[in-house]
PDB file of C-alpha atoms in Angstrom:
ATOM      1  CA  MET A   1     -31.501  81.474 -49.312  1.00 60.00           C
ATOM      2  CA  GLU A   2     -30.459  78.963 -46.735  1.00 79.00           C
ATOM      3  CA  THR A   3     -32.590  80.177 -43.818  1.00 87.00           C
ATOM      4  CA  VAL A   4     -35.709  82.276 -43.482  1.00 87.00           C
ATOM      5  CA  PRO A   5     -34.783  85.791 -42.318  1.00 87.00           C
ATOM      6  CA  GLU A   6     -35.973  87.022 -38.942  1.00 93.00           C
ATOM      7  CA  LYS A   7     -39.233  88.987 -38.836  1.00 94.00           C
ATOM      8  CA  GLU A   8     -37.437  92.331 -38.433  1.00 95.00           C
ATOM      9  CA  THR A   9     -35.372  91.597 -41.527  1.00 93.00           C
ATOM     10  CA  MET A  10     -38.441  90.568 -43.530  1.00 93.00           C
ATOM     11  CA  ASP A  11     -40.184  93.780 -42.423  1.00 93.00           C
ATOM     12  CA  ALA A  12     -37.176  95.797 -43.592  1.00 91.00           C
ATOM     13  CA  ILE A  13     -37.211  94.033 -46.975  1.00 91.00           C
ATOM     14  CA  ALA A  14     -40.944  94.717 -47.362  1.00 92.00           C
ATOM     15  CA  GLU A  15     -40.341  98.384 -46.506  1.00 89.00           C
ATOM     16  CA  LEU A  16     -37.557  98.538 -49.098  1.00 91.00           C
ATOM     17  CA  PHE A  17     -39.844  97.254 -51.841  1.00 93.00           C
ATOM     18  CA  LYS A  18     -42.514  99.811 -50.960  1.00 92.00           C
ATOM     19  CA  GLY A  19     -40.136 102.327 -52.500  1.00 91.00           C
ATOM     20  CA  PHE A  20     -40.486 100.539 -55.816  1.00 94.00           C
ATOM     21  CA  ALA A  21     -44.277 100.142 -55.524  1.00 94.00           C
ATOM     22  CA  ASP A  22     -45.071 103.462 -57.196  1.00 95.00           C
ATOM     23  CA  SER A  23     -44.329 104.253 -60.850  1.00 95.00           C
ATOM     24  CA  THR A  24     -43.433 107.883 -60.053  1.00 97.00           C
ATOM     25  CA  ARG A  25     -40.846 106.756 -57.509  1.00 97.00           C
ATOM     26  CA  VAL A  26     -39.452 104.198 -59.964  1.00 97.00           C
ATOM     27  CA  HIS A  27     -39.221 106.949 -62.602  1.00 97.00           C
ATOM     28  CA  ILE A  28     -37.348 109.186 -60.144  1.00 98.00           C
ATOM     29  CA  LEU A  29     -34.992 106.363 -59.159  1.00 97.00           C
ATOM     30  CA  SER A  30     -34.342 105.585 -62.839  1.00 97.00           C
ATOM     31  CA  LEU A  31     -33.430 109.220 -63.496  1.00 98.00           C
ATOM     32  CA  LEU A  32     -31.137 109.295 -60.471  1.00 98.00           C
ATOM     33  CA  ALA A  33     -29.467 106.065 -61.622  1.00 97.00           C
ATOM     34  CA  ARG A  34     -28.063 108.118 -64.520  1.00 96.00           C
ATOM     35  CA  ARG A  35     -26.898 111.216 -62.610  1.00 97.00           C
ATOM     36  CA  GLU A  36     -27.493 113.614 -59.735  1.00 97.00           C
ATOM     37  CA  LEU A  37     -30.474 115.918 -60.202  1.00 98.00           C
ATOM     38  CA  CYS A  38     -32.197 118.754 -58.374  1.00 97.00           C
ATOM     39  CA  VAL A  39     -35.945 118.861 -57.678  1.00 97.00           C
ATOM     40  CA  THR A  40     -36.568 121.205 -60.618  1.00 96.00           C
ATOM     41  CA  ASP A  41     -34.885 118.862 -63.108  1.00 97.00           C
ATOM     42  CA  ILE A  42     -36.708 115.826 -61.725  1.00 98.00           C
ATOM     43  CA  ALA A  43     -40.079 117.625 -61.799  1.00 98.00           C
ATOM     44  CA  GLU A  44     -39.519 118.618 -65.423  1.00 97.00           C
ATOM     45  CA  ALA A  45     -38.515 115.102 -66.479  1.00 97.00           C
ATOM     46  CA  VAL A  46     -41.396 113.416 -64.635  1.00 97.00           C
ATOM     47  CA  GLU A  47     -43.864 116.177 -65.585  1.00 97.00           C
ATOM     48  CA  LEU A  48     -45.123 116.736 -62.046  1.00 97.00           C
ATOM     49  CA  SER A  49     -45.048 119.717 -59.712  1.00 97.00           C
ATOM     50  CA  GLN A  50     -41.996 120.385 -57.567  1.00 96.00           C
ATOM     51  CA  SER A  51     -44.225 119.883 -54.532  1.00 97.00           C
ATOM     52  CA  ALA A  52     -45.265 116.398 -55.693  1.00 97.00           C
ATOM     53  CA  ILE A  53     -41.643 115.483 -56.436  1.00 97.00           C
ATOM     54  CA  SER A  54     -40.485 116.805 -53.052  1.00 97.00           C
ATOM     55  CA  HIS A  55     -43.048 114.552 -51.364  1.00 97.00           C
ATOM     56  CA  GLN A  56     -41.777 111.494 -53.263  1.00 97.00           C
ATOM     57  CA  LEU A  57     -38.153 112.419 -52.560  1.00 97.00           C
ATOM     58  CA  ARG A  58     -38.959 112.680 -48.847  1.00 96.00           C
ATOM     59  CA  LEU A  59     -40.385 109.147 -48.917  1.00 95.00           C
ATOM     60  CA  LEU A  60     -37.412 107.802 -50.857  1.00 96.00           C
ATOM     61  CA  LYS A  61     -35.023 109.393 -48.332  1.00 96.00           C
ATOM     62  CA  GLN A  62     -36.951 107.817 -45.440  1.00 93.00           C
ATOM     63  CA  MET A  63     -36.629 104.445 -47.186  1.00 92.00           C
ATOM     64  CA  HIS A  64     -32.856 105.008 -47.560  1.00 93.00           C
ATOM     65  CA  LEU A  65     -33.080 104.676 -51.356  1.00 96.00           C
ATOM     66  CA  ILE A  66     -31.669 108.126 -52.138  1.00 97.00           C
ATOM     67  CA  LYS A  67     -29.279 110.610 -50.593  1.00 97.00           C
ATOM     68  CA  PHE A  68     -28.676 114.301 -51.141  1.00 97.00           C
ATOM     69  CA  ARG A  69     -25.941 116.890 -50.955  1.00 97.00           C
ATOM     70  CA  ARG A  70     -25.952 120.649 -50.993  1.00 96.00           C
ATOM     71  CA  ASP A  71     -24.246 122.514 -53.814  1.00 94.00           C
ATOM     72  CA  GLY A  72     -24.581 126.178 -52.928  1.00 94.00           C
ATOM     73  CA  LYS A  73     -28.318 126.885 -52.824  1.00 93.00           C
ATOM     74  CA  ASN A  74     -29.157 123.691 -54.716  1.00 93.00           C
ATOM     75  CA  ILE A  75     -29.843 120.276 -53.254  1.00 96.00           C
ATOM     76  CA  LEU A  76     -28.750 117.460 -55.541  1.00 98.00           C
ATOM     77  CA  TYR A  77     -30.238 113.982 -55.208  1.00 98.00           C
ATOM     78  CA  SER A  78     -28.664 110.650 -56.126  1.00 98.00           C
ATOM     79  CA  LEU A  79     -29.172 106.960 -55.407  1.00 98.00           C
ATOM     80  CA  ALA A  80     -28.152 105.896 -51.920  1.00 97.00           C
ATOM     81  CA  ASP A  81     -25.847 103.165 -53.263  1.00 95.00           C
ATOM     82  CA  ASP A  82     -25.273 100.715 -56.104  1.00 95.00           C
ATOM     83  CA  HIS A  83     -27.730  98.210 -54.596  1.00 95.00           C
ATOM     84  CA  VAL A  84     -30.619 100.491 -55.587  1.00 96.00           C
ATOM     85  CA  LYS A  85     -29.362 100.574 -59.176  1.00 96.00           C
ATOM     86  CA  THR A  86     -29.028  96.774 -59.171  1.00 96.00           C
ATOM     87  CA  ILE A  87     -32.594  96.334 -57.910  1.00 96.00           C
ATOM     88  CA  LEU A  88     -33.851  98.644 -60.676  1.00 95.00           C
ATOM     89  CA  GLN A  89     -31.893  96.722 -63.314  1.00 95.00           C
ATOM     90  CA  MET A  90     -33.095  93.357 -62.030  1.00 95.00           C
ATOM     91  CA  GLY A  91     -36.692  94.587 -61.979  1.00 94.00           C
ATOM     92  CA  LEU A  92     -36.397  95.756 -65.584  1.00 93.00           C
ATOM     93  CA  GLU A  93     -34.860  92.443 -66.674  1.00 95.00           C
ATOM     94  CA  HIS A  94     -37.621  90.509 -64.905  1.00 95.00           C
ATOM     95  CA  VAL A  95     -40.406  92.569 -66.488  1.00 94.00           C
ATOM     96  CA  LEU A  96     -38.869  92.272 -69.961  1.00 94.00           C
ATOM     97  CA  GLU A  97     -38.504  88.461 -69.793  1.00 92.00           C
TER      98      GLU A  97
END
């Protein structure tokens, strides 16, 4: 980095990383990095209640880390963009070093 980001930018970066500060959210993001999933599928994979998963999904949406689309009666979740996948991959590489 050439210059120090402005305070608002640093606050936004800190908020972004809060999304990765919980192992359940990281697990959800890792699942969504592979494919779109509904709440039921995520809850089964993470072994938590649909209510608990819905709460985490709400937080991840607020942090702009995931997006959703309706498919009939189902709501399917996916990563917001490729940057989220890159951050996950970089985090994994860093931890495994």
